[in-house]
Coordinates of C-alpha atoms in Angstrom, one line a residue:
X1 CA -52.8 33.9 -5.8
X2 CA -52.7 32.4 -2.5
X3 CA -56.5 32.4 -0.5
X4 CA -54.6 34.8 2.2
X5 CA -54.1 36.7 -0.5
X6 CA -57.8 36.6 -1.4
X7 CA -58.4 38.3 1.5
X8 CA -56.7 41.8 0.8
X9 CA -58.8 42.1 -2.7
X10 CA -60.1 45.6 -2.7
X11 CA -63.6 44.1 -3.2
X12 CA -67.2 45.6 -3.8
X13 CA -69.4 42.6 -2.7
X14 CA -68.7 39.1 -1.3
X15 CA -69.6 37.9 -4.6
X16 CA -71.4 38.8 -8.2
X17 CA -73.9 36.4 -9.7
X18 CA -73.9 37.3 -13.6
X19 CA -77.4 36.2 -14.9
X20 CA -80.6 36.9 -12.8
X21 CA -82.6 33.2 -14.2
X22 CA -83.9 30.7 -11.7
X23 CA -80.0 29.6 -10.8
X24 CA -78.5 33.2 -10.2
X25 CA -81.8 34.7 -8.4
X26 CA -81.4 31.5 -5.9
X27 CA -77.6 31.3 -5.4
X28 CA -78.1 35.1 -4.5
X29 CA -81.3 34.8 -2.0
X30 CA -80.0 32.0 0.2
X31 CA -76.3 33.7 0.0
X32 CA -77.8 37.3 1.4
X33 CA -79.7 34.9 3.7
X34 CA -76.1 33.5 4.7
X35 CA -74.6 36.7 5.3
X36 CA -73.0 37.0 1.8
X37 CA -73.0 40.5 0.5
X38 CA -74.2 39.4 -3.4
X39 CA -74.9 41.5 -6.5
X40 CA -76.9 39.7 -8.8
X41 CA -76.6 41.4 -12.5
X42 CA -79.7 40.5 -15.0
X43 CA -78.9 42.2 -18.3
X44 CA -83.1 42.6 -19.2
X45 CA -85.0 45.5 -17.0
X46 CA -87.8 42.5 -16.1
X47 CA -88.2 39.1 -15.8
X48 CA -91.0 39.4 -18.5
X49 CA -90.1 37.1 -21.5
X50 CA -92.4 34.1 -22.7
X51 CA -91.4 30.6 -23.8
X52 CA -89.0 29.8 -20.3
X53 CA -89.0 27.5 -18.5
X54 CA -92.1 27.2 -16.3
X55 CA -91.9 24.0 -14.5
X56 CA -91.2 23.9 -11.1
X57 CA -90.2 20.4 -9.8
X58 CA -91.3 18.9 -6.4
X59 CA -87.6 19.6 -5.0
X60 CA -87.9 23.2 -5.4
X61 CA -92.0 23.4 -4.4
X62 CA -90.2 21.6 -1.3
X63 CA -87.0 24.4 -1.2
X64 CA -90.0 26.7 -1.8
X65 CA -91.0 25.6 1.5
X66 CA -88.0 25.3 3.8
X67 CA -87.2 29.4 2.4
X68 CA -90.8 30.1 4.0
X69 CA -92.3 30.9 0.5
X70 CA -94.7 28.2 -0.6
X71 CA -97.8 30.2 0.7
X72 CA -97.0 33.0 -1.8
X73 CA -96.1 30.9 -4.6
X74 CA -99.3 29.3 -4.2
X75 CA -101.5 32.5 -4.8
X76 CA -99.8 32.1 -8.4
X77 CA -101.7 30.6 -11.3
X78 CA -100.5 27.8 -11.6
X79 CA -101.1 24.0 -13.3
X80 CA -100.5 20.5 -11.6
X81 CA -98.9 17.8 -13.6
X82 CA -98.3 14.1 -11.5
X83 CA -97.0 12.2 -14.8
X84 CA -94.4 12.5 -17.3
X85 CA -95.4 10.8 -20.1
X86 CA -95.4 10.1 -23.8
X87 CA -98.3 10.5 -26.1
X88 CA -98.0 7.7 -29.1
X89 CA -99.9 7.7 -32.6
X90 CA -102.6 4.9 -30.9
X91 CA -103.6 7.2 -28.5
X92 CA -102.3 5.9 -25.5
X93 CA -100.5 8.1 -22.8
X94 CA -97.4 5.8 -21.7
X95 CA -96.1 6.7 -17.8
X96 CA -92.4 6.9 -17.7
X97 CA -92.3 9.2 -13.9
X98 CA -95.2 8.9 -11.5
X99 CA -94.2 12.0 -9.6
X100 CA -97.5 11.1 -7.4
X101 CA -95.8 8.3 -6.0
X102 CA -92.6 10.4 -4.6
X103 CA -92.2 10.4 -0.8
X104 CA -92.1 14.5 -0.5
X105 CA -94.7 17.2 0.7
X106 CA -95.4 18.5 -3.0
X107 CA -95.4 15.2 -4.9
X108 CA -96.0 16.9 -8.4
X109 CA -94.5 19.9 -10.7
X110 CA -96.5 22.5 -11.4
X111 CA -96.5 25.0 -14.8
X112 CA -96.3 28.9 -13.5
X113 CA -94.8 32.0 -15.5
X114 CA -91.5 31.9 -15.0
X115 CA -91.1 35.7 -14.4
X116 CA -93.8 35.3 -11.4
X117 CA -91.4 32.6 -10.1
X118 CA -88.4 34.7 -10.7
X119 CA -90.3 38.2 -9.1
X120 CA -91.4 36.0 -6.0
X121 CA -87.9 35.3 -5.2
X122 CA -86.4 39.0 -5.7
X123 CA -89.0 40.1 -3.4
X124 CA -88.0 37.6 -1.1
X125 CA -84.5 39.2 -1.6
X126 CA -85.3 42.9 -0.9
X127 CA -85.6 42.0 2.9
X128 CA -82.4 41.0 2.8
X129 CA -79.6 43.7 3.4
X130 CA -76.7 41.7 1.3
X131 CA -79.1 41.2 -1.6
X132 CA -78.4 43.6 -4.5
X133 CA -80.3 42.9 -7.8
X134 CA -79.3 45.2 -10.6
X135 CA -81.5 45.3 -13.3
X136 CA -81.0 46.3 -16.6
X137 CA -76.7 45.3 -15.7
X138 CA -74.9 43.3 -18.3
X139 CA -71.3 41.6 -17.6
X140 CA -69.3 42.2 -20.4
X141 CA -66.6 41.4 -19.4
X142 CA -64.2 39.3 -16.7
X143 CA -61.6 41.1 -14.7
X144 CA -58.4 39.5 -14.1
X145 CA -55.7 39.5 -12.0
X146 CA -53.0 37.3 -13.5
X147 CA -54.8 33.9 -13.8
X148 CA -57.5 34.5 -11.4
X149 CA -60.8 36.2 -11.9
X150 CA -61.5 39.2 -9.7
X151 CA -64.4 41.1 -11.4
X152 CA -66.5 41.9 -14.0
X153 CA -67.0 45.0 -16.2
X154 CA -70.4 45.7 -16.2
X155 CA -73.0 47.6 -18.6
X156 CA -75.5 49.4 -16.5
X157 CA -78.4 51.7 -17.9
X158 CA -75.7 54.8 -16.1
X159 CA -72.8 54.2 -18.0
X160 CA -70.0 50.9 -17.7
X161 CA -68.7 50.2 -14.6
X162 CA -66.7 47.7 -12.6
X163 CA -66.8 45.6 -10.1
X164 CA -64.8 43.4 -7.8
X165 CA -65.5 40.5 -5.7
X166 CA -63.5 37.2 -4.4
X167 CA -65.5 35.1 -6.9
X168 CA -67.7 35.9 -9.8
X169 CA -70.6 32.9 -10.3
X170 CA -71.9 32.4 -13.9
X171 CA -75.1 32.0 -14.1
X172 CA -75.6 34.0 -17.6
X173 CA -77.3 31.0 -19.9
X174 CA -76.2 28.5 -22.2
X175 CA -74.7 31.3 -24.0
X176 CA -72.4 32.2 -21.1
X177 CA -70.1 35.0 -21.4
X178 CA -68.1 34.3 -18.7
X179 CA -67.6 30.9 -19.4
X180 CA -66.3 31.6 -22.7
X181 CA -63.8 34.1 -21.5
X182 CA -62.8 31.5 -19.1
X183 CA -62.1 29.5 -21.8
X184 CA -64.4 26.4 -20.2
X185 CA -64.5 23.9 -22.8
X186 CA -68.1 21.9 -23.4
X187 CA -68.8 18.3 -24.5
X188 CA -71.6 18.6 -26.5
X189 CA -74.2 15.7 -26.2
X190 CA -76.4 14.6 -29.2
X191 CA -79.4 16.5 -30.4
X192 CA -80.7 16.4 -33.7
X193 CA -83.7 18.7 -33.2
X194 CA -84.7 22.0 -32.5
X195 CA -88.1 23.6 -31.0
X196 CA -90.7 26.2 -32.7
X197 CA -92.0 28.3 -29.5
X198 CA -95.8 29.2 -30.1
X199 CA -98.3 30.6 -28.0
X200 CA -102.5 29.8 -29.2
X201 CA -105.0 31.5 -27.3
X202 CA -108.1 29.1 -26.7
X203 CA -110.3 28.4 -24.5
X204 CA -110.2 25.1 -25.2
X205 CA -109.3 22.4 -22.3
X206 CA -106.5 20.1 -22.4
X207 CA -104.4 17.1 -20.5
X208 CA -102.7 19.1 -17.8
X209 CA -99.4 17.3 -19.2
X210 CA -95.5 17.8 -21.0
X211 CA -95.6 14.5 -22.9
X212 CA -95.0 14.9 -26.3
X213 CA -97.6 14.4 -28.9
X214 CA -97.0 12.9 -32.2
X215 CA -99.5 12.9 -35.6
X216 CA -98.5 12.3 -39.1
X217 CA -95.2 13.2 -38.9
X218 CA -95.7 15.8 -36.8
X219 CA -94.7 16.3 -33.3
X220 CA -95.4 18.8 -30.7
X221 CA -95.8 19.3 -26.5
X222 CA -99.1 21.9 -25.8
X223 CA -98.4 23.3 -22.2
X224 CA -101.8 24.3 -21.0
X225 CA -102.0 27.9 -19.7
X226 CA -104.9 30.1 -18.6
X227 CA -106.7 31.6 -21.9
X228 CA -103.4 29.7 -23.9
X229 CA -101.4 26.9 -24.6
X230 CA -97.8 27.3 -25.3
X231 CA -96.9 25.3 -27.9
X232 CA -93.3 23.5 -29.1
X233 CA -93.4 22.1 -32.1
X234 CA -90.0 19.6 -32.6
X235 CA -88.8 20.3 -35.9
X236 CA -85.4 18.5 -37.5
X237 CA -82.6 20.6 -36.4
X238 CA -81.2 23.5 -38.7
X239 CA -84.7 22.6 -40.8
X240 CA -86.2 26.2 -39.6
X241 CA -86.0 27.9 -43.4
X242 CA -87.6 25.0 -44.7
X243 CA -91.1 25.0 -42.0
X244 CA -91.2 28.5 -43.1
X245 CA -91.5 28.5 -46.3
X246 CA -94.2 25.6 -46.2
X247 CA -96.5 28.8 -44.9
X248 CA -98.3 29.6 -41.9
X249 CA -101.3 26.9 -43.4
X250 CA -99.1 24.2 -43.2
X251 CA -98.1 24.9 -39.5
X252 CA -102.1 25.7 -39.0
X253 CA -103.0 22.6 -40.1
X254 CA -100.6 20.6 -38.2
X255 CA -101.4 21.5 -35.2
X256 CA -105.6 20.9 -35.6
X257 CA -104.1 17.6 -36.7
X258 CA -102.7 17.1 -33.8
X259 CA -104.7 18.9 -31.1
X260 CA -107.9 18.7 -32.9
X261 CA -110.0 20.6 -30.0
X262 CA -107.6 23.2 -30.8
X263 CA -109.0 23.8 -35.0
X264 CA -111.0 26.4 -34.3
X265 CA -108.5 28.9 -32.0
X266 CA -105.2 28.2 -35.2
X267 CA -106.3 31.4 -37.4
X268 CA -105.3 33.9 -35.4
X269 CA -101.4 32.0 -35.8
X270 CA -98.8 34.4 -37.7
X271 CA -95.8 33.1 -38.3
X272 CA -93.8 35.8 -37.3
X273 CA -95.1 35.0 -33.6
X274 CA -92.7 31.7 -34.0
X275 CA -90.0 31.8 -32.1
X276 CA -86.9 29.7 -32.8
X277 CA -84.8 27.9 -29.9
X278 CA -81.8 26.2 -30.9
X279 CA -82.1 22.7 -29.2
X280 CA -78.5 22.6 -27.0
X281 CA -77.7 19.3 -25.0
X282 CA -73.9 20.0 -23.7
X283 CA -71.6 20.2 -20.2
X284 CA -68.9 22.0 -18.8
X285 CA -65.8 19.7 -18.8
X286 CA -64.9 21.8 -15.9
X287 CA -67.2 24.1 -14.0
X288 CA -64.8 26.7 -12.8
X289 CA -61.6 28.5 -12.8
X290 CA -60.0 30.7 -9.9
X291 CA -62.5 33.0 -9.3
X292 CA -65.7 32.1 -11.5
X293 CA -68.0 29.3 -11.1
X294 CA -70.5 28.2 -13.3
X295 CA -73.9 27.1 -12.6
X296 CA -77.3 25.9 -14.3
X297 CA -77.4 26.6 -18.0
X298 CA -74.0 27.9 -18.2
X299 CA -72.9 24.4 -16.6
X300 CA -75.3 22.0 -18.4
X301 CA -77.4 23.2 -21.0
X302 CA -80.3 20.7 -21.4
X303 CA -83.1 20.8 -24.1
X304 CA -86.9 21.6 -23.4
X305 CA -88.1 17.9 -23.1
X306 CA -89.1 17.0 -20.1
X307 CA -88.4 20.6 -18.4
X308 CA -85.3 19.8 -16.4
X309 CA -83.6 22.4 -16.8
X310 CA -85.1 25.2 -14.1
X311 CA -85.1 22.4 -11.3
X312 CA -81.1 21.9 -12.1
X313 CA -80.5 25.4 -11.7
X314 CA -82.2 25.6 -8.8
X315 CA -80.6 23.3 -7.4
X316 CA -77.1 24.3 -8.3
X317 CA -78.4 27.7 -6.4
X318 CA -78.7 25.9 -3.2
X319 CA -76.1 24.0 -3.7
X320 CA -73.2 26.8 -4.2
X321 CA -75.2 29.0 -1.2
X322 CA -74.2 26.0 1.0
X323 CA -71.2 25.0 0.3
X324 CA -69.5 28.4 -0.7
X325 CA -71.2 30.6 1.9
X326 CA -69.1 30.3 5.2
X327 CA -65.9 30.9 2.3
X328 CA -67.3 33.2 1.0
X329 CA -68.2 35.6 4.2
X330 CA -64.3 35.3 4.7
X331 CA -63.3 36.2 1.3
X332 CA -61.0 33.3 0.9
X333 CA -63.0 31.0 -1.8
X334 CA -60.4 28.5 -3.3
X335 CA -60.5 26.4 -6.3
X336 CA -61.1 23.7 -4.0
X337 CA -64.4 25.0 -2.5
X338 CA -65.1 25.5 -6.7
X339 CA -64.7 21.8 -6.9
X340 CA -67.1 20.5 -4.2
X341 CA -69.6 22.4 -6.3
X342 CA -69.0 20.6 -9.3
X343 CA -68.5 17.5 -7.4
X344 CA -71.7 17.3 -5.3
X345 CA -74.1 17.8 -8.5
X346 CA -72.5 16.2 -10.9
X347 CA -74.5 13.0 -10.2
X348 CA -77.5 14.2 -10.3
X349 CA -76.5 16.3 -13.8
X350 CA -74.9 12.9 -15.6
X351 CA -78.4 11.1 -14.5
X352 CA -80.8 13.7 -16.1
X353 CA -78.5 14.1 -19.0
X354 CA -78.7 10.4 -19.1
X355 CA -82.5 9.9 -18.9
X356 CA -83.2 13.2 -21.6
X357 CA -81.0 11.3 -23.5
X358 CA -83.2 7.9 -23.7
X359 CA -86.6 10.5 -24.4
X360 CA -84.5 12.1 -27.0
X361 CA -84.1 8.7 -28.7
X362 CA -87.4 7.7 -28.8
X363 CA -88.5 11.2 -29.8
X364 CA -85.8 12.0 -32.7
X365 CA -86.2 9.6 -35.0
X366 CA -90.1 10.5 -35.1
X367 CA -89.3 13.7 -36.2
X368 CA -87.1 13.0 -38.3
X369 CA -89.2 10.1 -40.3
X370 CA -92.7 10.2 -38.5
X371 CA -94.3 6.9 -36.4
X372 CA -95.5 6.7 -33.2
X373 CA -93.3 7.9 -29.9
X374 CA -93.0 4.8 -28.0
X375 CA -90.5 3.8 -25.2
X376 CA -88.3 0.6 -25.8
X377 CA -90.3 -2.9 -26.0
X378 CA -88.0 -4.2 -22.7
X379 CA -88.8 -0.5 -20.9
X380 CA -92.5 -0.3 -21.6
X381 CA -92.6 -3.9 -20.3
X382 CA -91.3 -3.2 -17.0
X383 CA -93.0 0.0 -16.4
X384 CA -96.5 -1.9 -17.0
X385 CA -95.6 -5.0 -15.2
X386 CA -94.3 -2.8 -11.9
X387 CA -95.6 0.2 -12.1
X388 CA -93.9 1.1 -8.8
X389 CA -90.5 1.5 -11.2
X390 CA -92.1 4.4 -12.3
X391 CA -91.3 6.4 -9.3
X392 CA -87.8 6.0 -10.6
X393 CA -87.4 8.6 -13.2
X394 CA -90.1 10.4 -11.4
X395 CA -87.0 10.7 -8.7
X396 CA -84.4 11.5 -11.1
X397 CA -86.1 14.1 -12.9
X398 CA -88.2 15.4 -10.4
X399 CA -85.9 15.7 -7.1
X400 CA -82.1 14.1 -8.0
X401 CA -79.6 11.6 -7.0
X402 CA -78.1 14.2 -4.6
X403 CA -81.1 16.5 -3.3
X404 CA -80.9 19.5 -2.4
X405 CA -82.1 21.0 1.0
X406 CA -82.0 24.9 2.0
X407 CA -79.3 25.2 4.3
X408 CA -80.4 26.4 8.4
X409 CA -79.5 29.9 7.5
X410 CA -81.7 30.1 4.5
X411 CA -84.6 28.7 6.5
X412 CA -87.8 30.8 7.3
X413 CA -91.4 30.3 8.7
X414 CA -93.9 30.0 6.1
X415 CA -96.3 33.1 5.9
X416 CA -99.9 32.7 7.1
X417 CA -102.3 33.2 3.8

């Protein structure tokens, strides 16, 4: 189909956003900000579910800024972390990103319920008159016209439904619908692990960090909270039947081990509270077909370590806004326009999948066999000898090769607090 031809689809919207997480919820804020009539579909009737992703990297506490939101996201509870780090068996916290030392107006990430992040920014939307978040809508389906996507079916609490729109962007999860109907293969990247998702009620302080904490054998990242700590515990991948049946002592025990200021608050720990996620490290070969895009998770799918993933959605948000918004408000989005998506953040994708890669390493084989978590002799070397390299994964992880900026359209004044 030709992009005049584009232009005489009997459309409902500008564009549907399948999947309302940190990617979709963006792509749709700064595209109603652009003049894009957008329906964002989020199959759940909240934003309400624990154990996401709740770190929010400098270069979206700075995009945070530039949309004139920072004031309210700072009224949320929230944690500061300046390091990313490892935790070995002697007890020593090894730096591998000084986010401190980051030339940017929030030089830190900070830990904040997701769902508060994701509400903030739906709010933000409802003042905008092309901003349309359904609730409670699932896609279930891709429309097509010939080879080229032109909707979605869609399950709504009154009844199924369709729409239409020049280009349908799939931001539905690593478990992406719509990139499976558009038959997108993945390479899958190595990952021999898998994560136990916990929450411990305590009172108890701990290291505002996300480093990775071995102890005999056992290996876990505590993620302080107020009144909690949500807990991961790295198990060996597919190894979930056996950790059960050791009993809920066994998993009690390990984590006073571990976290011994944390012995007195492990009673109250059922295992049916345990929550298993299935550790996936892949990537779209190709990120799109005529008329769906894919974006964040349904793109790259990384694992918990480290906690890229929300700040590469969020910056595939802003990217697609401002690259596909002017194409968009014409209806004519080609495959072309599809590819300078893919294009301008695939740098920045290959280099995080790169350094997880190099933390999974050095964190696998501890699960797997036990000893201490400890970079590479020739890497720990450097980072103590010039400590200033340390602002180099800080940059990768924590803002990206190719930054991204809200585009002038998105831009607001900050609110006075």
């Amino acid at each position: 189909m030709t992009d005049a031809a584009h232009d005489q689809l009997d459309a409902d919207c500008d564009c549907i956003i399948s999947g309302g997480g940190p990617a979709g919820i963006v792509a749709g804020l700064l595209l109603a900000r652009g003049g894009v009539k957008v329906v964002v579909l989020e199959k759940h009737i909240d934003f309400f579910r624990d154990f996401r992703g709740d770190t929010i990297h400098p270069s979206t506490l700075r995009l945070l800024d530039e949309l004139g939101l920072y004031n309210e996201f700072a009224r949320i509870t929230h944690r500061r972390v300046t390091n990313i780090s490892l935790a070995g068996d002697d007890g020593r916290d090894y730096i591998l990103g000084d986010l401190s030392r980051l030339n940017t107006p929030h030089p830190f990430m900070t830990i904040a319920p997701q769902w508060d992040f994701l509400n903030l920014l739906a709010k933000a939307g409802e003042d905008e008159p092309g901003f349309d978040l359904r609730m409670g809508a699932e896609m279930t389906s891709l429309i097509w016209d010939g080879d080229r996507v032109v909707g979605v079916q869609v399950q709504a609490p009154d009844g199924e439904t369709e729409l239409r729109a020049p280009l349908v962007v799939a931001a539905d999860g690593r478990w992406s619908k719509a990139r499976d109907e558009a038959q997108l293969s993945m390479r899958e990247l190595r990952s021999t692990i898998d994560v136990w998702w916990f929450r411990i009620d305590t009172q108890a302080q701990l290291a505002e960090s996300i480093a990775p904490r071995a102890k005999g054998g056992n290996v876990f990242v505590a993620i302080p909270r107020d009144g909690h700590v949500q807990m991961a515990r790295l198990i060996p991948k597919g190894e979930d039947t056996r950790f059960r049946e050791q009993g809920i002592e066994s998993l009690r025990r390990a984590v006073a081990e571990t976290f011994p200021v944390l012995a007195g608050d492990v009673a109250a720990l059922r295992l049916e509270d345990v929550k298993l996620l299935d550790v996936r490290r892949n990537e779209a070969k190709r990120w799109f077909v005529d008329g769906v895009l894919c974006i964040g998770d349904a793109a790259h799918a990384m694992s918990p370590l480290g906690g890229v993933g929300v700040n590469l959605a969020v910056q595939d948000g802003v990217a697609t806004a401002r690259l596909l918004a002017e194409a968009l408000r014409t209806g004519s989005v080609s495959t072309s326009d599809l590819r300078r998506v893919q294009r301008r953040r695939l740098l920045t994708t290959k280099a995080v999948e790169l350094l997880q890669g190099g933390i999974h390493a050095m964190v696998e084989p501890v699960v797997h066999n036990g000893g201490v978590i400890r970079p590479p002799a020739p890497v720990l070397w450097l980072l103590k000898t010039f400590p200033a390299l340390t602002v180099i994964p800080a940059r990768i992880l924590g803002i990206g090769i190719t930054p991204e900026h809200a585009p002038d359209f998105a831009r607001r004044q900050p609110e006075t607090v």
